Amino acid sequence: MIFDGHSDLWIAISNQRHQGQHNVFKSFYYDQYKASSVFGSIFVLWADPPNDVNPKKRIDELLSVALNEIEESQGLMRLITKSSELDMTDTSHFQVLIGMEGLSHLKGDIALLDDYYNKGVRHASLTWNDVNAFATSVLGDPNRGLTSIGIDVVTRMEQLGMIVDVSHLNEKSFWDVATHTHKPFIASHSNARSLCDHKRNLTDAQLKAVSASGGLVGLNCYRDFVSTNRALQTLEGMRFQIAHLLQKIGSDHIAFGFDFCDYLEADTLGSFSDTPLDQPGIEGLNSISEVKNIMHLLYDMGISEKDIHKITHLNYQRFLNAIL
Ligand SMILES: [Zn+2]
């Protein structure tokens, strides 16, 4: 069983539903996931450019896409809303948590968070690459972190039992989250900045703060986050990332957050990316069907089977048990 802590697949599914398809996950994606042994994931609702003009409309549309897909799959896709529903030994159903990548659609209204929770959402990062009423992303003012209602929203998420995700936050917001949380939190799809100096990656001090909370850092295979050196935007570059994380935070705090973008439309990807549009992921790890290659890499690195199982799914099991 492999658990992927970050995917935007609802976007692709929504596009296909707009073209008249139904039961898209079951018809087009389930077999690819099954062939790669990926049986669980956090699929986020994301107001993707150019659909971010009215974030609430987009997020609500994607939420109804998600709920319709789960319903149409007739049990093949299982919505996880509490830890007792999670079964990491289940390799016939796909277990999905619905997340939110960014909270600009709440427009500062924390009561709306409860509405999303009640509809089944169990995860949120406070921002995508935007600045909103709660928090500041890596592209925002470095001196602005969480606002006072941003602290309140984190507190409310912990009370409800939602996953707090710091990927995309600027450093000040990150440290504000670290200060004001009492439970483990995750950086669902971020790598180590000391190996790849990109704002979306975490400094060694940040990596240690995530692990000190009991949380997880999800390995991201998006090219620009693996290495600034084009020659290392490969599995070899990923090998360095994995070795560094093992050294800094240990196998108990590493997970997957693949962040595959192979299915995004060119105008969406082009709005935030300088990478080749045909292959946003590193060579050998650009889509869910190539997950076997990172598994070979983990074994090739001499990592024990026990530690590999932590990285693939047991760490998420422990984390979700603590939160949901
Ligand atoms: Zn992201």
mmCIF file of C-alpha atoms and ligand atoms in Angstrom:
data_model
loop_
_atom_site.group_PDB
_atom_site.id
_atom_site.type_symbol
_atom_site.label_atom_id
_atom_site.label_comp_id
_atom_site.label_asym_id
_atom_site.label_seq_id
_atom_site.Cartn_x
_atom_site.Cartn_y
_atom_site.Cartn_z
ATOM 1 C CA MET A 1 0.000 0.000 0.000
ATOM 2 C CA ILE A 2 1.277 3.421 -0.957
ATOM 3 C CA PHE A 3 -0.328 6.645 0.280
ATOM 4 C CA ASP A 4 0.171 9.866 -1.699
ATOM 5 C CA GLY A 5 -0.281 12.925 0.524
ATOM 6 C CA HIS A 6 -0.946 15.415 -2.261
ATOM 7 C CA SER A 7 -2.783 15.369 -5.576
ATOM 8 C CA ASP A 8 -4.879 17.872 -7.544
ATOM 9 C CA LEU A 9 -6.650 15.133 -9.499
ATOM 10 C CA TRP A 10 -10.133 16.601 -8.891
ATOM 11 C CA ILE A 11 -9.122 19.308 -11.394
ATOM 12 C CA ALA A 12 -8.546 16.773 -14.179
ATOM 13 C CA ILE A 13 -11.669 14.866 -13.198
ATOM 14 C CA SER A 14 -13.685 18.094 -13.294
ATOM 15 C CA ASN A 15 -12.389 18.879 -16.787
ATOM 16 C CA GLN A 16 -13.421 15.436 -17.998
ATOM 17 C CA ARG A 17 -16.850 15.746 -16.394
ATOM 18 C CA HIS A 18 -17.269 19.061 -18.246
ATOM 19 C CA GLN A 19 -16.738 17.052 -21.418
ATOM 20 C CA GLY A 20 -19.660 14.840 -20.454
ATOM 21 C CA GLN A 21 -17.835 11.963 -18.728
ATOM 22 C CA HIS A 22 -19.060 10.419 -15.482
ATOM 23 C CA ASN A 23 -17.476 8.075 -12.968
ATOM 24 C CA VAL A 24 -14.168 9.458 -14.233
ATOM 25 C CA PHE A 25 -11.917 8.162 -11.449
ATOM 26 C CA LYS A 26 -13.164 4.612 -11.830
ATOM 27 C CA SER A 27 -13.094 4.722 -15.638
ATOM 28 C CA PHE A 28 -9.778 6.514 -16.240
ATOM 29 C CA TYR A 29 -7.583 6.532 -13.125
ATOM 30 C CA TYR A 30 -8.322 3.647 -10.789
ATOM 31 C CA ASP A 31 -6.403 1.079 -12.850
ATOM 32 C CA GLN A 32 -3.305 3.309 -12.999
ATOM 33 C CA TYR A 33 -3.382 3.811 -9.238
ATOM 34 C CA LYS A 34 -3.928 0.091 -8.631
ATOM 35 C CA ALA A 35 -1.036 -0.859 -10.927
ATOM 36 C CA SER A 36 1.193 1.413 -8.827
ATOM 37 C CA SER A 37 -0.171 0.127 -5.499
ATOM 38 C CA VAL A 38 -1.341 3.633 -4.574
ATOM 39 C CA PHE A 39 -4.572 2.988 -2.697
ATOM 40 C CA GLY A 40 -4.917 6.211 -0.716
ATOM 41 C CA SER A 41 -4.417 9.921 -1.171
ATOM 42 C CA ILE A 42 -5.336 13.438 -0.152
ATOM 43 C CA PHE A 43 -7.034 14.965 -3.200
ATOM 44 C CA VAL A 44 -7.275 18.724 -2.757
ATOM 45 C CA LEU A 45 -9.855 21.244 -3.899
ATOM 46 C CA TRP A 46 -7.859 24.029 -5.500
ATOM 47 C CA ALA A 47 -8.977 27.268 -7.164
ATOM 48 C CA ASP A 48 -6.660 26.712 -10.123
ATOM 49 C CA PRO A 49 -5.779 29.585 -12.433
ATOM 50 C CA PRO A 50 -7.613 30.772 -14.502
ATOM 51 C CA ASN A 51 -10.524 29.527 -12.352
ATOM 52 C CA ASP A 52 -9.366 31.490 -9.312
ATOM 53 C CA VAL A 53 -11.359 34.638 -10.197
ATOM 54 C CA ASN A 54 -14.158 33.383 -7.954
ATOM 55 C CA PRO A 55 -12.464 30.920 -5.583
ATOM 56 C CA LYS A 56 -15.632 29.976 -3.674
ATOM 57 C CA LYS A 57 -17.462 29.057 -6.863
ATOM 58 C CA ARG A 58 -14.529 26.917 -8.032
ATOM 59 C CA ILE A 59 -13.976 25.182 -4.682
ATOM 60 C CA ASP A 60 -17.704 24.415 -4.345
ATOM 61 C CA GLU A 61 -17.819 23.102 -7.896
ATOM 62 C CA LEU A 62 -14.829 20.817 -7.202
ATOM 63 C CA LEU A 63 -16.358 19.641 -3.931
ATOM 64 C CA SER A 64 -19.505 18.583 -5.726
ATOM 65 C CA VAL A 65 -17.338 16.869 -8.378
ATOM 66 C CA ALA A 66 -15.585 14.988 -5.562
ATOM 67 C CA LEU A 67 -18.770 13.925 -3.804
ATOM 68 C CA ASN A 68 -20.434 12.911 -7.090
ATOM 69 C CA GLU A 69 -17.418 10.854 -8.121
ATOM 70 C CA ILE A 70 -17.315 9.060 -4.766
ATOM 71 C CA GLU A 71 -21.038 8.339 -5.041
ATOM 72 C CA GLU A 72 -20.843 7.146 -8.655
ATOM 73 C CA SER A 73 -17.910 4.847 -7.873
ATOM 74 C CA GLN A 74 -20.311 2.741 -5.761
ATOM 75 C CA GLY A 75 -17.813 2.079 -3.017
ATOM 76 C CA LEU A 76 -14.696 1.724 -5.149
ATOM 77 C CA MET A 77 -13.640 5.154 -3.872
ATOM 78 C CA ARG A 78 -14.052 5.392 -0.111
ATOM 79 C CA LEU A 79 -14.220 8.826 1.525
ATOM 80 C CA ILE A 80 -12.164 8.870 4.720
ATOM 81 C CA THR A 81 -13.541 11.196 7.404
ATOM 82 C CA LYS A 82 -12.289 9.465 10.531
ATOM 83 C CA SER A 83 -9.294 7.301 11.312
ATOM 84 C CA SER A 84 -11.379 4.195 11.997
ATOM 85 C CA GLU A 85 -12.429 4.241 8.320
ATOM 86 C CA LEU A 86 -8.829 4.003 7.177
ATOM 87 C CA ASP A 87 -7.492 0.567 6.281
ATOM 88 C CA MET A 88 -3.929 0.553 5.004
ATOM 89 C CA THR A 89 -4.232 -3.156 4.207
ATOM 90 C CA ASP A 90 -7.119 -2.570 1.789
ATOM 91 C CA THR A 91 -5.837 -2.972 -1.753
ATOM 92 C CA SER A 92 -9.108 -3.107 -3.617
ATOM 93 C CA HIS A 93 -10.702 0.234 -2.761
ATOM 94 C CA PHE A 94 -9.244 3.717 -3.144
ATOM 95 C CA GLN A 95 -9.293 5.655 0.114
ATOM 96 C CA VAL A 96 -9.524 9.375 -0.405
ATOM 97 C CA LEU A 97 -9.408 12.343 1.927
ATOM 98 C CA ILE A 98 -10.754 15.618 0.579
ATOM 99 C CA GLY A 99 -8.461 18.568 1.247
ATOM 100 C CA MET A 100 -8.368 22.253 0.409
ATOM 101 C CA GLU A 101 -5.263 23.849 -1.078
ATOM 102 C CA GLY A 102 -5.719 27.435 0.074
ATOM 103 C CA LEU A 103 -8.505 29.079 2.065
ATOM 104 C CA SER A 104 -9.046 32.321 0.164
ATOM 105 C CA HIS A 105 -12.618 31.185 -0.597
ATOM 106 C CA LEU A 106 -13.555 31.498 3.090
ATOM 107 C CA LYS A 107 -12.913 35.257 2.849
ATOM 108 C CA GLY A 108 -11.976 35.293 6.527
ATOM 109 C CA ASP A 109 -15.219 33.614 7.664
ATOM 110 C CA ILE A 110 -14.178 30.797 10.019
ATOM 111 C CA ALA A 111 -17.774 29.530 10.344
ATOM 112 C CA LEU A 112 -17.512 28.444 6.696
ATOM 113 C CA LEU A 113 -14.687 26.089 7.682
ATOM 114 C CA ASP A 114 -17.205 24.098 9.717
ATOM 115 C CA ASP A 115 -19.466 23.842 6.657
ATOM 116 C CA TYR A 116 -16.662 22.263 4.647
ATOM 117 C CA TYR A 117 -15.802 19.947 7.534
ATOM 118 C CA ASN A 118 -19.445 18.877 7.720
ATOM 119 C CA LYS A 119 -19.371 18.069 4.008
ATOM 120 C CA GLY A 120 -16.395 15.745 4.502
ATOM 121 C CA VAL A 121 -13.311 17.957 4.076
ATOM 122 C CA ARG A 122 -10.526 16.949 6.467
ATOM 123 C CA HIS A 123 -7.453 18.882 5.338
ATOM 124 C CA ALA A 124 -6.378 22.408 4.443
ATOM 125 C CA SER A 125 -3.297 24.381 3.637
ATOM 126 C CA LEU A 126 -3.978 27.994 4.634
ATOM 127 C CA THR A 127 -2.793 29.374 1.294
ATOM 128 C CA TRP A 128 -1.847 28.276 -2.188
ATOM 129 C CA ASN A 129 0.500 30.857 -3.780
ATOM 130 C CA ASP A 130 -1.817 33.673 -2.688
ATOM 131 C CA VAL A 131 -2.114 35.993 0.296
ATOM 132 C CA ASN A 132 -5.450 35.838 2.085
ATOM 133 C CA ALA A 133 -7.270 36.896 5.262
ATOM 134 C CA PHE A 134 -5.558 34.134 7.260
ATOM 135 C CA ALA A 135 -2.003 33.708 6.050
ATOM 136 C CA THR A 136 0.783 34.554 3.626
ATOM 137 C CA SER A 137 2.256 32.303 0.967
ATOM 138 C CA VAL A 138 5.822 32.018 -0.264
ATOM 139 C CA LEU A 139 5.031 34.717 -2.843
ATOM 140 C CA GLY A 140 3.706 37.190 -0.244
ATOM 141 C CA ASP A 141 5.343 39.787 2.013
ATOM 142 C CA PRO A 142 8.065 37.985 4.030
ATOM 143 C CA ASN A 143 7.165 40.154 7.046
ATOM 144 C CA ARG A 144 3.511 39.084 7.026
ATOM 145 C CA GLY A 145 2.666 35.728 8.613
ATOM 146 C CA LEU A 146 -0.619 34.487 10.047
ATOM 147 C CA THR A 147 -3.197 37.111 10.933
ATOM 148 C CA SER A 148 -5.051 36.900 14.252
ATOM 149 C CA ILE A 149 -7.964 35.162 12.500
ATOM 150 C CA GLY A 150 -5.376 32.934 10.831
ATOM 151 C CA ILE A 151 -4.372 31.752 14.293
ATOM 152 C CA ASP A 152 -8.069 31.230 15.071
ATOM 153 C CA VAL A 153 -8.570 29.138 11.938
ATOM 154 C CA VAL A 154 -5.647 26.869 12.851
ATOM 155 C CA THR A 155 -7.101 26.446 16.340
ATOM 156 C CA ARG A 156 -10.509 25.626 14.863
ATOM 157 C CA MET A 157 -8.961 23.077 12.482
ATOM 158 C CA GLU A 158 -7.319 21.316 15.418
ATOM 159 C CA GLN A 159 -10.596 21.322 17.372
ATOM 160 C CA LEU A 160 -12.504 19.856 14.423
ATOM 161 C CA GLY A 161 -9.855 17.249 13.607
ATOM 162 C CA MET A 162 -8.516 18.610 10.330
ATOM 163 C CA ILE A 163 -5.025 18.211 8.929
ATOM 164 C CA VAL A 164 -2.994 21.438 9.061
ATOM 165 C CA ASP A 165 -0.664 21.646 6.050
ATOM 166 C CA VAL A 166 2.161 24.214 5.822
ATOM 167 C CA SER A 167 3.258 23.612 2.212
ATOM 168 C CA HIS A 168 3.023 26.946 0.306
ATOM 169 C CA LEU A 169 3.274 29.125 3.465
ATOM 170 C CA ASN A 170 6.049 31.681 3.740
ATOM 171 C CA GLU A 171 8.529 31.266 6.566
ATOM 172 C CA LYS A 172 6.821 33.686 8.943
ATOM 173 C CA SER A 173 3.460 31.951 8.478
ATOM 174 C CA PHE A 174 5.174 28.587 8.928
ATOM 175 C CA TRP A 175 6.657 29.582 12.278
ATOM 176 C CA ASP A 176 3.346 31.099 13.380
ATOM 177 C CA VAL A 177 1.683 27.738 12.659
ATOM 178 C CA ALA A 178 4.447 25.898 14.523
ATOM 179 C CA THR A 179 3.920 28.201 17.512
ATOM 180 C CA HIS A 180 0.131 28.024 17.597
ATOM 181 C CA THR A 181 -0.489 24.314 16.902
ATOM 182 C CA HIS A 182 -0.642 21.638 19.575
ATOM 183 C CA LYS A 183 -0.947 18.601 17.315
ATOM 184 C CA PRO A 184 1.274 17.240 14.548
ATOM 185 C CA PHE A 185 1.144 19.111 11.244
ATOM 186 C CA ILE A 186 2.418 18.311 7.758
ATOM 187 C CA ALA A 187 4.250 19.846 4.843
ATOM 188 C CA SER A 188 2.398 17.612 2.411
ATOM 189 C CA HIS A 189 4.431 18.394 -0.715
ATOM 190 C CA SER A 190 7.746 20.172 -0.032
ATOM 191 C CA ASN A 191 11.407 19.129 -0.188
ATOM 192 C CA ALA A 192 14.616 20.266 1.511
ATOM 193 C CA ARG A 193 15.742 23.802 0.677
ATOM 194 C CA SER A 194 19.388 23.188 1.571
ATOM 195 C CA LEU A 195 19.533 20.905 -1.499
ATOM 196 C CA CYS A 196 17.204 22.900 -3.733
ATOM 197 C CA ASP A 197 16.956 26.582 -2.949
ATOM 198 C CA HIS A 198 13.317 27.197 -3.807
ATOM 199 C CA LYS A 199 10.888 29.076 -1.544
ATOM 200 C CA ARG A 200 8.452 26.156 -1.664
ATOM 201 C CA ASN A 201 11.043 23.959 0.053
ATOM 202 C CA LEU A 202 11.830 23.869 3.773
ATOM 203 C CA THR A 203 14.992 24.904 5.585
ATOM 204 C CA ASP A 204 16.573 22.339 7.880
ATOM 205 C CA ALA A 205 15.142 24.226 10.889
ATOM 206 C CA GLN A 206 11.658 23.993 9.364
ATOM 207 C CA LEU A 207 12.097 20.278 8.615
ATOM 208 C CA LYS A 208 13.005 19.731 12.259
ATOM 209 C CA ALA A 209 9.987 21.737 13.455
ATOM 210 C CA VAL A 210 7.658 19.535 11.394
ATOM 211 C CA SER A 211 9.209 16.370 12.804
ATOM 212 C CA ALA A 212 9.222 17.793 16.346
ATOM 213 C CA SER A 213 5.443 18.231 16.051
ATOM 214 C CA GLY A 214 5.159 14.556 15.148
ATOM 215 C CA GLY A 215 4.254 15.510 11.593
ATOM 216 C CA LEU A 216 5.337 14.538 8.089
ATOM 217 C CA VAL A 217 7.224 15.974 5.132
ATOM 218 C CA GLY A 218 5.949 14.680 1.781
ATOM 219 C CA LEU A 219 8.552 14.122 -0.941
ATOM 220 C CA ASN A 220 7.604 16.178 -3.989
ATOM 221 C CA CYS A 221 8.726 15.088 -7.463
ATOM 222 C CA TYR A 222 7.934 18.361 -9.190
ATOM 223 C CA ARG A 223 11.119 19.246 -11.105
ATOM 224 C CA ASP A 224 11.779 22.729 -9.681
ATOM 225 C CA PHE A 225 11.534 21.458 -6.095
ATOM 226 C CA VAL A 226 13.941 18.520 -6.493
ATOM 227 C CA SER A 227 16.970 20.465 -7.704
ATOM 228 C CA THR A 228 17.892 23.837 -9.191
ATOM 229 C CA ASN A 229 20.403 21.920 -11.317
ATOM 230 C CA ARG A 230 18.650 20.715 -14.472
ATOM 231 C CA ALA A 231 20.923 17.639 -14.583
ATOM 232 C CA LEU A 232 19.642 16.589 -11.155
ATOM 233 C CA GLN A 233 15.944 16.986 -11.907
ATOM 234 C CA THR A 234 15.950 13.212 -11.991
ATOM 235 C CA LEU A 235 15.596 10.230 -9.693
ATOM 236 C CA GLU A 236 19.252 10.810 -8.803
ATOM 237 C CA GLY A 237 18.271 14.260 -7.499
ATOM 238 C CA MET A 238 15.462 12.638 -5.566
ATOM 239 C CA ARG A 239 17.986 10.234 -4.060
ATOM 240 C CA PHE A 240 19.829 13.228 -2.544
ATOM 241 C CA GLN A 241 16.562 14.658 -1.203
ATOM 242 C CA ILE A 242 15.621 11.353 0.440
ATOM 243 C CA ALA A 243 19.096 10.895 1.954
ATOM 244 C CA HIS A 244 19.015 14.424 3.360
ATOM 245 C CA LEU A 245 15.562 14.023 4.908
ATOM 246 C CA LEU A 246 16.571 10.681 6.424
ATOM 247 C CA GLN A 247 19.584 12.349 7.995
ATOM 248 C CA LYS A 248 17.689 15.393 9.308
ATOM 249 C CA ILE A 249 14.307 14.007 10.409
ATOM 250 C CA GLY A 250 14.516 10.225 10.122
ATOM 251 C CA SER A 251 12.215 7.662 8.552
ATOM 252 C CA ASP A 252 9.356 8.351 10.998
ATOM 253 C CA HIS A 253 8.624 11.732 9.429
ATOM 254 C CA ILE A 254 9.014 11.169 5.687
ATOM 255 C CA ALA A 255 6.105 10.431 3.379
ATOM 256 C CA PHE A 256 5.065 10.909 -0.246
ATOM 257 C CA GLY A 257 3.418 14.030 -1.653
ATOM 258 C CA PHE A 258 4.089 13.443 -5.321
ATOM 259 C CA ASP A 259 2.282 16.537 -6.645
ATOM 260 C CA PHE A 260 1.937 15.062 -10.144
ATOM 261 C CA CYS A 261 0.887 17.704 -12.648
ATOM 262 C CA ASP A 262 0.939 15.631 -15.831
ATOM 263 C CA TYR A 263 -2.846 15.909 -16.146
ATOM 264 C CA LEU A 264 -3.113 19.700 -15.721
ATOM 265 C CA GLU A 265 -4.041 21.885 -18.680
ATOM 266 C CA ALA A 266 -1.219 23.937 -20.209
ATOM 267 C CA ASP A 267 -2.774 27.296 -19.235
ATOM 268 C CA THR A 268 -3.087 26.216 -15.589
ATOM 269 C CA LEU A 269 0.457 24.841 -15.391
ATOM 270 C CA GLY A 270 1.883 27.746 -17.372
ATOM 271 C CA SER A 271 0.414 30.235 -14.892
ATOM 272 C CA PHE A 272 2.873 29.266 -12.169
ATOM 273 C CA SER A 273 5.530 27.071 -13.733
ATOM 274 C CA ASP A 274 8.693 27.566 -15.778
ATOM 275 C CA THR A 275 9.160 23.844 -16.238
ATOM 276 C CA PRO A 276 8.609 21.965 -19.509
ATOM 277 C CA LEU A 277 4.854 21.678 -19.825
ATOM 278 C CA ASP A 278 5.052 18.155 -21.171
ATOM 279 C CA GLN A 279 7.006 16.902 -18.180
ATOM 280 C CA PRO A 280 6.565 18.892 -14.941
ATOM 281 C CA GLY A 281 7.770 15.963 -12.823
ATOM 282 C CA ILE A 282 11.325 14.684 -12.773
ATOM 283 C CA GLU A 283 12.418 12.169 -15.375
ATOM 284 C CA GLY A 284 11.203 8.755 -14.327
ATOM 285 C CA LEU A 285 8.631 10.148 -11.905
ATOM 286 C CA ASN A 286 6.187 12.280 -13.848
ATOM 287 C CA SER A 287 2.931 10.430 -13.285
ATOM 288 C CA ILE A 288 1.230 7.968 -10.980
ATOM 289 C CA SER A 289 2.177 5.131 -13.325
ATOM 290 C CA GLU A 290 5.886 5.747 -12.586
ATOM 291 C CA VAL A 291 5.668 5.375 -8.787
ATOM 292 C CA LYS A 292 7.423 2.004 -9.092
ATOM 293 C CA ASN A 293 10.603 3.916 -9.937
ATOM 294 C CA ILE A 294 10.777 5.690 -6.568
ATOM 295 C CA MET A 295 10.116 2.333 -4.896
ATOM 296 C CA HIS A 296 13.117 0.861 -6.744
ATOM 297 C CA LEU A 297 15.129 3.883 -5.637
ATOM 298 C CA LEU A 298 14.251 3.389 -1.958
ATOM 299 C CA TYR A 299 15.336 -0.260 -2.111
ATOM 300 C CA ASP A 300 18.432 0.647 -4.138
ATOM 301 C CA MET A 301 19.434 3.139 -1.420
ATOM 302 C CA GLY A 302 19.568 0.245 1.027
ATOM 303 C CA ILE A 303 16.711 1.563 3.149
ATOM 304 C CA SER A 304 15.221 -1.231 5.243
ATOM 305 C CA GLU A 305 11.850 -2.669 4.324
ATOM 306 C CA LYS A 306 10.512 -1.495 7.685
ATOM 307 C CA ASP A 307 11.535 2.100 6.984
ATOM 308 C CA ILE A 308 10.218 1.932 3.428
ATOM 309 C CA HIS A 309 6.812 0.896 4.749
ATOM 310 C CA LYS A 310 6.853 3.879 7.091
ATOM 311 C CA ILE A 311 7.499 6.174 4.143
ATOM 312 C CA THR A 312 4.930 4.550 1.872
ATOM 313 C CA HIS A 313 2.015 4.430 4.321
ATOM 314 C CA LEU A 314 2.684 3.676 8.006
ATOM 315 C CA ASN A 315 3.663 7.258 8.854
ATOM 316 C CA TYR A 316 0.405 8.504 7.362
ATOM 317 C CA GLN A 317 -1.470 5.841 9.303
ATOM 318 C CA ARG A 318 0.058 7.110 12.571
ATOM 319 C CA PHE A 319 -0.478 10.751 11.652
ATOM 320 C CA LEU A 320 -4.103 10.307 10.585
ATOM 321 C CA ASN A 321 -4.817 8.337 13.756
ATOM 322 C CA ALA A 322 -3.595 11.361 15.735
ATOM 323 C CA ILE A 323 -5.677 13.900 13.825
ATOM 324 C CA LEU A 324 -8.923 12.443 12.458
HETATM 325 ZN ZN ZN B 1 0.757 22.826 -4.143
#
